[in-house]
Amino acid sequence: MAHHFANEIPPRLSMWQRVREYAVPPSMIETATARRAVGDWAGACAAARIDVDLGLRAVRDRHGTDPATRLRADLRRLVPDLLRWHMPRIAPDGRLRPGLTLSLARYRGSGPTPLHLVVRTPPAWADAGQRMSLALWEGPGTGSPGPHPHPHPDRRFRLDLHRHLWDAERSGELRRRCGYGPEGTPYVPPPDLGEDLTDGLVEHGSPWAVTRWAAEAELLLRAEGRPRGAFAVRLDARRRAVFELVAPDDSHVPTLRPLREALSPQEVAALPLLPEAAARLLPDLELLRAGLITAERLHPLVAAALPVPARAPTAGPAAEAPRTIQAAQTVQAAQTVQAVQAADPHRVHCRGEVHRIALRDGVLTAVDHDPAELRREELLVALGGPALPCLRAIDSVHRNPEALPAVRERLRHGDVAGALAVVEGLLGPAAVLRDGPLRKELESAAARRVDHGLFRSGLVAVHPASGTGGGATVRKHAETDHRPRLDRHAPPAMRHKRTGRSRPRTGLLR
C-alpha cells in the first residue's frame, strides 16, 4: 500500500527513483551480462564503467598463489553492474558518493594486514562519467593509491560482509538479508531500542532496518573476532547509537539492547560500526512498497531475489505498469504517441496551417516548406527579419528541447551514449548544435571528462583548492588573492612550502 505517498513523495525515495531510472541503464546490464557469461570479467567491468587497477600476475608474485587464486575466483563472480546498482549515493541528485574506498573482500596474505579487494570512487571535482576503479589495498603505507583522497577502506561503507550485493553466486541471499517479508510471513517485532530512539527508528516509513540489526551485528562482531559485545550505529553526522548483543549461551539467538553504561566519544568511535548496507533498508524494497517502481525496472538479479508482492500497489507512478517486458514496451510506445499528439513540438501552426517538422537526411527540417523557400527565409533571418514559425520551432528544439531534463540526468550519471541517443533521436545524427542550454550541457560534460582523465593519470599533482592543477570545476579558486587552507588533504610539497624553515627571508635582503 502506498496511501501515505499519495500527496507527496519523500525526497529520499524520489532520488532513488531517478537513480534506478538513469544510473544503471539496461544497455549496460545487457553488455556486462553477456561479457560475464563468457568469462570476460574485465570486459564486464569496462561495460559497467569500472577501471581495473590490479594485475593477477603481480598479486601472485607478491603475495603467493592462494590469495591470487581466491582473488581470481571473486573477480569471476563479480557482477559489476550489480555493484554499481548498490553503490552508496548522495543527495539530491543521486550521484556516487565521492572519494570513497569500499571493501569488497578480504584475503589473508603473507603480511600481518589482510589484503582488501576495494572499489574506489573519484573525488567530487573529478566524478565526470561516474566511473569507479577496482584495486587491491595491501595495507597502510604500502604502494601508492595515486591522488585519491581516502585510499583506506571505509568502515561505514563496506561490502565484504554483504557479498550478495555484488557476488553472482550469492545474490539470492538478498531477500533474507534485506528483511523482505511479503504478506503472510510472520511478523517480526522491532527490538527494544529505548525511549529516545524508538520513535525515530521504528516509526512507519523509517529507512532503518532495525529488525535485522541483531543478525547483522552478529556477523560484524564475528568478522572482528568478537563473539559478543558492543557496537555502534551511525544515525547522522552527530549521533551514534551504541548497542550490545546479549544471549544466555551460544545456543540462543542473541538479542539487541542499548548499552547500559555510558561511553566517551573516543570509546564509541573505537567500537565496531554497523555498515550502512546493514543499518538501512534496501532502497529497492522501499520503492516496491511505495509503488514507485515495478520488478521490470529492477536489476534482473534484484528482481529475482525480490518477487513482486501478491497485491499490486494501488498508488504511485508504477501502479499501472505491465508485468512483461513486451507489454511494457507496448505501453511505453503508446504513451509516447499520445504525448506527441497532445503536445507535439514537431507540429507547428504556420501561416494558418499545421505544418510538420521531422527528420530528413539526418537533420530536423520543416517538411511542408520548399528547400528554396527555407533558404530565403534563413537569409531573411540573418539580415534581421522575422522568422517563420517553423524555423522558430526548429531553433527552439535545438537550443532548449523538452527532453533536456532527461539528457541532463543521463549526463549526470555518466550515460553519455544514452544522452547522445536522445539528442540524435530528437535532432538527427547530422544536426549541428546551436548555442543554448543543450549545447552548454554537452560541452560541460566533455570538460568534466577531461578533469577525470587528469585525475586518473595523476597529472593533477597539487591540491585542487590551489586552482593551479584542478579542472574546470575547481578553477573558481584560481583568483590571485586566494590562499588555500592547509588540511589533511594538502599534498606534502605544499605543506612543506608553507610551514618549512627553508623559505626565503626577503626582509634580510633589504
XYZ file of C-alpha atoms in Angstrom:
510
model
C 0.000 0.000 0.000
C 1.241 3.482 -0.838
C -1.535 5.663 0.537
C 0.896 7.679 2.626
C 2.716 8.782 -0.570
C -0.434 9.888 -2.391
C 0.189 13.600 -1.778
C 3.958 13.873 -1.789
C 6.859 11.516 -2.481
C 9.645 11.750 0.111
C 12.801 13.338 -1.353
C 14.838 10.266 -0.465
C 12.595 7.938 -2.466
C 12.338 10.442 -5.303
C 16.118 10.455 -5.535
C 16.326 6.656 -5.604
C 13.599 6.530 -8.241
C 15.714 8.731 -10.546
C 18.808 6.677 -9.731
C 17.073 3.454 -10.715
C 15.961 5.028 -13.982
C 19.223 6.603 -15.135
C 22.246 5.375 -13.141
C 22.416 1.789 -14.465
C 20.823 1.742 -17.942
C 19.568 -1.570 -19.405
C 22.209 -1.424 -22.144
C 24.948 -1.541 -19.500
C 23.338 -4.529 -17.782
C 22.940 -6.431 -21.058
C 26.514 -5.801 -22.229
C 28.079 -6.615 -18.859
C 25.986 -9.782 -18.522
C 26.948 -11.000 -21.994
C 30.658 -10.482 -21.342
C 30.483 -12.042 -17.900
C 28.701 -15.108 -19.338
C 31.783 -15.920 -21.457
C 34.195 -15.370 -18.564
C 35.370 -11.883 -19.563
C 35.239 -10.209 -16.160
C 37.488 -7.344 -17.312
C 35.174 -6.644 -20.256
C 32.187 -6.701 -17.925
C 33.914 -4.125 -15.709
C 34.604 -1.955 -18.746
C 30.934 -2.141 -19.762
C 29.957 -1.025 -16.232
C 32.471 1.872 -16.396
C 34.823 0.347 -13.801
C 38.573 0.725 -14.371
C 40.720 -2.225 -13.273
C 43.863 -1.131 -11.385
C 45.220 -4.542 -10.430
C 47.120 -7.388 -12.060
C 46.658 -11.021 -11.070
C 50.223 -11.920 -12.034
C 51.639 -9.156 -9.829
C 49.423 -10.277 -6.934
C 50.645 -13.854 -7.300
C 54.308 -12.806 -7.423
C 53.981 -10.583 -4.384
C 51.542 -12.423 -2.104
C 51.540 -16.039 -3.242
C 49.307 -18.395 -5.149
C 46.491 -18.773 -2.611
C 45.452 -15.073 -2.395
C 45.758 -14.753 -6.167
C 43.545 -17.802 -6.718
C 40.876 -16.510 -4.356
C 41.045 -13.070 -5.952
C 40.621 -14.555 -9.431
C 37.589 -16.550 -8.268
C 35.981 -13.426 -6.790
C 36.624 -11.430 -9.959
C 34.850 -14.103 -11.985
C 31.875 -13.966 -9.614
C 31.815 -10.167 -9.579
C 28.744 -8.564 -11.182
C 29.995 -5.021 -11.858
C 26.617 -3.653 -12.937
C 25.029 -5.056 -9.752
C 27.822 -3.444 -7.729
C 27.097 -0.092 -9.368
C 23.394 -0.646 -8.639
C 24.043 -0.965 -4.884
C 26.802 1.655 -4.512
C 26.282 4.401 -1.896
C 24.934 7.648 -3.309
C 24.442 11.201 -2.124
C 21.504 13.585 -2.242
C 19.996 15.404 -4.003
C 20.919 14.098 -7.468
C 21.878 10.537 -6.521
C 25.449 10.533 -7.796
C 28.037 8.120 -6.417
C 29.408 9.105 -3.029
C 32.709 10.786 -3.974
C 36.140 9.958 -2.614
C 35.103 6.573 -1.223
C 37.122 3.375 -0.859
C 34.812 0.426 -0.289
C 35.999 -3.072 0.631
C 34.501 -5.990 -1.315
C 36.517 -8.927 0.057
C 39.440 -9.659 2.370
C 42.252 -12.173 1.864
C 44.938 -13.406 4.210
C 48.325 -12.830 2.653
C 51.912 -13.201 3.763
C 51.828 -9.970 5.795
C 50.069 -9.132 9.068
C 47.449 -6.973 7.337
C 44.828 -8.719 5.203
C 44.515 -7.769 1.558
C 41.342 -5.960 0.514
C 39.673 -6.025 -2.868
C 38.353 -2.466 -2.995
C 36.351 -0.271 -5.332
C 37.051 3.448 -5.337
C 35.063 6.471 -6.471
C 36.846 9.647 -7.601
C 36.588 12.939 -5.685
C 33.698 15.255 -6.431
C 35.700 17.535 -8.736
C 36.642 14.567 -10.968
C 33.463 12.491 -10.909
C 32.549 13.024 -14.566
C 31.256 9.834 -16.127
C 30.595 8.386 -12.657
C 33.425 5.938 -13.194
C 34.829 3.672 -10.492
C 38.091 1.774 -10.126
C 38.845 -1.723 -8.864
C 42.086 -2.168 -6.937
C 43.844 -4.206 -4.243
C 44.624 -2.464 -0.952
C 47.650 -4.063 0.689
C 47.640 -2.149 3.954
C 48.608 1.295 5.252
C 51.830 2.689 3.873
C 52.157 0.146 1.051
C 52.067 1.169 -2.556
C 50.746 4.427 -3.943
C 46.977 4.828 -4.416
C 47.623 7.925 -6.532
C 45.815 11.182 -5.821
C 42.794 9.531 -4.203
C 41.725 11.495 -1.089
C 40.710 8.444 1.004
C 42.684 5.351 -0.069
C 41.892 3.301 3.069
C 38.727 1.145 3.199
C 35.834 2.898 4.903
C 34.287 1.210 7.961
C 30.863 2.679 7.334
C 30.630 1.601 3.696
C 31.861 -1.965 3.326
C 30.514 -4.876 1.313
C 32.859 -7.660 2.396
C 30.090 -8.722 4.803
C 27.414 -8.242 2.100
C 28.616 -10.266 -0.826
C 25.028 -10.703 -2.033
C 25.225 -7.114 -3.294
C 27.939 -7.921 -5.869
C 28.522 -11.705 -5.973
C 26.564 -13.587 -8.652
C 26.546 -16.840 -6.676
C 25.163 -15.215 -3.534
C 22.728 -12.680 -4.976
C 19.841 -14.887 -3.888
C 20.598 -14.033 -0.249
C 19.277 -10.525 -0.838
C 15.729 -11.444 0.150
C 16.758 -12.775 3.555
C 19.416 -10.152 4.310
C 17.232 -7.164 3.488
C 14.311 -8.398 5.617
C 11.900 -8.815 2.728
C 8.613 -10.142 4.020
C 5.582 -10.423 1.714
C 2.099 -10.814 3.046
C 1.640 -13.966 5.072
C 5.105 -14.062 6.631
C 5.333 -13.994 10.437
C 5.586 -10.556 11.970
C 8.976 -9.793 13.491
C 8.638 -7.196 16.252
C 11.315 -4.498 16.370
C 13.824 -4.692 19.215
C 13.568 -2.523 22.293
C 15.793 0.427 21.437
C 14.865 2.604 24.350
C 12.518 5.565 24.600
C 14.950 8.006 22.992
C 15.404 6.012 19.776
C 12.186 4.059 19.260
C 10.159 6.987 17.899
C 12.697 7.888 15.219
C 13.866 4.427 14.143
C 10.777 2.210 14.347
C 8.112 4.632 13.097
C 6.209 3.970 9.861
C 8.240 4.857 6.770
C 11.562 4.825 8.610
C 14.552 3.850 6.428
C 16.214 1.916 9.260
C 16.228 -1.906 9.144
C 16.087 -2.308 12.933
C 14.681 -5.844 12.758
C 17.916 -7.004 11.076
C 20.389 -5.226 13.340
C 20.889 -8.131 15.724
C 21.671 -10.673 12.987
C 23.869 -8.240 11.064
C 25.699 -7.185 14.222
C 26.455 -10.855 14.973
C 28.109 -11.171 11.552
C 30.024 -7.947 12.134
C 31.342 -8.944 15.548
C 32.256 -12.408 14.296
C 34.278 -10.853 11.475
C 36.033 -8.632 14.030
C 36.867 -11.650 16.196
C 34.354 -10.817 18.924
C 31.632 -13.386 19.700
C 29.578 -10.844 21.653
C 29.928 -7.258 22.687
C 29.012 -3.678 21.922
C 28.765 -1.995 18.536
C 27.708 1.388 17.192
C 25.172 2.535 14.604
C 25.687 5.869 12.872
C 22.382 7.751 12.906
C 23.633 11.028 11.446
C 26.758 13.169 11.369
C 26.483 13.969 15.093
C 24.814 10.943 16.661
C 25.820 7.326 17.139
C 23.695 4.803 18.990
C 25.509 2.113 20.990
C 24.003 -1.355 21.452
C 25.149 -4.731 22.669
C 24.304 -8.323 21.804
C 23.246 -10.492 24.710
C 22.309 -14.176 24.904
C 22.158 -16.754 27.737
C 24.567 -19.043 25.878
C 25.805 -19.854 22.374
C 22.745 -21.988 21.589
C 20.376 -18.987 21.796
C 19.945 -16.304 19.169
C 21.422 -13.058 20.520
C 19.128 -10.119 21.096
C 19.730 -6.422 20.848
C 19.549 -3.877 23.644
C 21.004 -0.426 24.315
C 24.285 -0.376 26.166
C 23.667 0.372 29.824
C 26.876 2.166 30.737
C 27.756 5.481 29.091
C 30.858 5.632 26.913
C 33.045 8.546 25.975
C 33.116 9.716 22.317
C 36.567 8.172 21.908
C 35.344 4.790 23.153
C 32.289 4.937 20.890
C 34.500 5.714 17.884
C 36.614 2.637 18.651
C 33.625 0.251 18.645
C 32.767 -1.839 15.557
C 30.464 0.165 13.294
C 27.434 -1.455 11.685
C 27.789 -0.990 7.893
C 25.340 1.259 6.112
C 24.133 -1.637 3.973
C 23.004 -3.420 7.150
C 21.686 -0.406 9.050
C 19.258 0.846 6.393
C 16.513 -0.733 4.349
C 17.196 -1.670 0.749
C 16.060 1.250 -1.453
C 14.502 -1.160 -3.963
C 12.352 -2.631 -1.210
C 11.133 0.823 -0.200
C 10.366 1.716 -3.815
C 8.414 -1.512 -4.320
C 6.366 -0.975 -1.178
C 5.652 2.637 -2.149
C 4.566 1.681 -5.665
C 7.267 3.856 -7.253
C 8.885 1.065 -9.259
C 7.998 -2.294 -10.771
C 10.006 -5.500 -10.940
C 10.623 -4.968 -14.668
C 12.640 -1.842 -13.913
C 14.825 -3.534 -11.302
C 18.152 -5.202 -11.939
C 17.458 -8.799 -13.052
C 19.280 -10.312 -10.070
C 17.459 -7.980 -7.671
C 14.098 -8.739 -9.275
C 14.772 -12.472 -8.971
C 15.523 -12.120 -5.257
C 12.625 -9.740 -4.552
C 9.492 -11.175 -6.203
C 6.572 -8.860 -6.778
C 4.071 -8.906 -3.886
C 0.804 -10.723 -4.475
C -1.162 -7.467 -4.255
C -0.014 -4.823 -6.650
C 0.463 -1.271 -5.330
C -2.583 0.955 -5.529
C -0.813 4.267 -5.874
C 2.342 5.699 -7.294
C 3.729 6.109 -10.810
C 4.370 2.383 -11.202
C 0.935 1.195 -10.121
C -0.409 0.577 -13.602
C 2.828 -0.709 -15.142
C 2.656 -4.036 -17.025
C 4.397 -7.154 -15.785
C 6.115 -8.283 -19.004
C 8.831 -6.545 -20.984
C 6.887 -6.788 -24.238
C 3.789 -5.268 -22.658
C 5.910 -2.569 -21.062
C 7.380 -1.611 -24.417
C 3.912 -1.536 -25.994
C 2.520 0.699 -23.258
C 5.566 2.959 -23.396
C 5.234 3.364 -27.168
C 1.509 4.136 -26.828
C 2.209 6.713 -24.127
C 4.855 8.317 -26.318
C 2.435 8.571 -29.249
C -0.232 10.088 -27.020
C 2.236 12.606 -25.633
C 3.346 13.590 -29.122
C -0.234 14.005 -30.280
C -1.167 16.016 -27.187
C 1.777 18.461 -27.286
C 3.923 17.688 -30.316
C 6.804 20.176 -30.722
C 7.126 18.889 -34.312
C 3.665 20.165 -35.307
C 3.583 23.927 -35.726
C 0.848 26.386 -36.726
C 2.470 28.303 -39.573
C 0.652 30.775 -41.856
C -2.762 29.464 -40.853
C -1.880 25.808 -41.405
C -0.467 22.939 -39.318
C 2.999 22.142 -40.622
C 5.187 19.187 -39.789
C 8.783 19.210 -38.593
C 10.597 15.889 -38.972
C 13.992 14.320 -39.586
C 15.121 14.299 -43.211
C 18.607 13.079 -44.138
C 19.663 13.223 -40.511
C 18.579 16.840 -39.973
C 15.464 18.303 -38.361
C 13.694 20.330 -41.054
C 10.305 21.805 -41.992
C 8.759 19.184 -44.258
C 5.945 21.335 -45.630
C 8.231 24.106 -46.897
C 10.219 24.068 -50.106
C 14.023 23.962 -49.624
C 14.414 27.104 -51.681
C 11.833 28.869 -49.542
C 13.644 27.782 -46.380
C 16.936 29.172 -47.705
C 15.288 32.514 -48.463
C 13.701 32.645 -45.018
C 17.014 31.772 -43.320
C 18.726 34.560 -45.248
C 15.977 36.946 -44.197
C 16.511 35.976 -40.540
C 20.260 36.514 -40.914
C 19.555 40.037 -42.145
C 17.359 40.745 -39.108
C 13.927 39.885 -40.434
C 11.216 37.857 -38.688
C 11.466 34.082 -38.813
C 8.816 31.637 -39.859
C 7.066 29.804 -37.005
C 8.546 26.545 -38.320
C 12.077 27.966 -38.194
C 11.442 29.362 -34.704
C 10.286 25.917 -33.543
C 13.378 24.235 -35.031
C 15.633 26.781 -33.348
C 13.867 26.262 -30.004
C 14.241 22.486 -30.228
C 17.957 22.857 -30.970
C 18.612 25.243 -28.106
C 16.287 24.123 -25.316
C 14.375 20.916 -26.140
C 11.744 19.394 -23.906
C 13.978 16.336 -23.476
C 16.718 18.436 -21.853
C 15.968 17.185 -18.292
C 16.360 13.573 -19.453
C 19.613 14.444 -21.237
C 20.885 16.244 -18.145
C 20.073 13.282 -15.864
C 21.853 10.838 -18.174
C 24.939 13.032 -18.364
C 24.917 13.482 -14.602
C 25.048 9.699 -14.109
C 27.658 9.156 -16.816
C 25.398 7.685 -19.504
C 26.865 9.687 -22.375
C 25.738 7.185 -25.012
C 22.162 7.345 -23.747
C 22.200 11.153 -23.721
C 23.533 11.308 -27.283
C 20.923 8.776 -28.387
C 18.187 11.054 -27.041
C 19.708 14.062 -28.830
C 20.099 12.187 -32.109
C 16.577 10.850 -31.895
C 15.310 14.385 -31.417
C 17.545 16.438 -33.731
C 19.056 13.814 -36.024
C 22.626 12.454 -36.221
C 23.714 15.169 -38.689
C 22.379 18.102 -36.672
C 24.652 20.988 -35.730
C 24.038 22.146 -32.166
C 23.314 25.810 -31.640
C 24.125 27.954 -28.634
C 21.783 27.228 -25.755
C 21.256 25.066 -22.683
C 21.588 21.783 -24.606
C 24.959 22.627 -26.110
C 26.121 24.041 -22.776
C 25.292 20.774 -21.002
C 27.150 18.674 -23.576
C 30.219 20.926 -23.531
C 30.262 20.952 -19.730
C 30.114 17.142 -19.655
C 33.057 16.958 -22.072
C 35.104 19.379 -19.940
C 34.406 17.370 -16.797
C 35.564 14.192 -18.551
C 38.894 15.914 -19.168
C 39.117 16.619 -15.431
C 38.540 12.944 -14.691
C 41.244 11.962 -17.167
C 43.704 14.283 -15.441
C 42.816 12.750 -12.092
C 43.215 9.178 -13.362
C 46.562 9.921 -14.993
C 47.911 11.603 -11.870
C 48.696 14.849 -13.704
C 46.850 16.873 -11.058
C 49.664 16.846 -8.542
C 48.619 19.799 -6.374
C 45.699 20.383 -4.102
C 42.586 21.261 -6.170
C 41.843 24.251 -3.938
C 45.032 25.923 -5.171
C 43.418 26.423 -8.567
C 46.625 25.547 -10.461
C 46.134 21.844 -11.114
C 42.440 21.159 -10.883
C 39.950 21.123 -13.675
C 37.047 23.212 -14.828
C 35.102 22.598 -11.623
C 37.821 23.996 -9.347
C 39.076 26.935 -11.387
C 36.927 29.251 -9.282
C 39.719 29.064 -6.679
C 42.308 30.439 -9.083
C 41.934 34.076 -8.025
C 45.261 35.733 -7.289
C 44.268 36.620 -3.734
C 43.031 33.129 -2.828
C 45.195 31.306 -0.307
C 44.208 27.623 0.055
C 43.806 26.306 3.574
C 46.188 23.654 4.805
C 44.359 20.498 5.828
C 44.982 16.772 5.863
C 44.296 16.590 2.111
C 47.057 19.068 1.205
C 49.995 17.408 -0.602
C 53.338 17.209 1.246
C 55.043 19.617 -1.157
C 52.548 22.389 -0.436
C 52.646 21.702 3.309
C 56.466 21.862 3.342
C 56.442 25.081 1.345
C 54.012 26.757 3.706
C 55.483 25.556 7.016
C 59.158 24.810 6.353
C 62.004 26.958 7.664
C 63.754 26.969 4.299
C 61.526 29.731 2.938
C 63.487 32.815 1.767
C 63.543 35.710 4.189
C 63.003 38.660 1.901
C 63.330 41.107 4.776
C 67.027 40.195 5.211
C 67.856 41.301 1.668
C 66.882 44.922 2.156
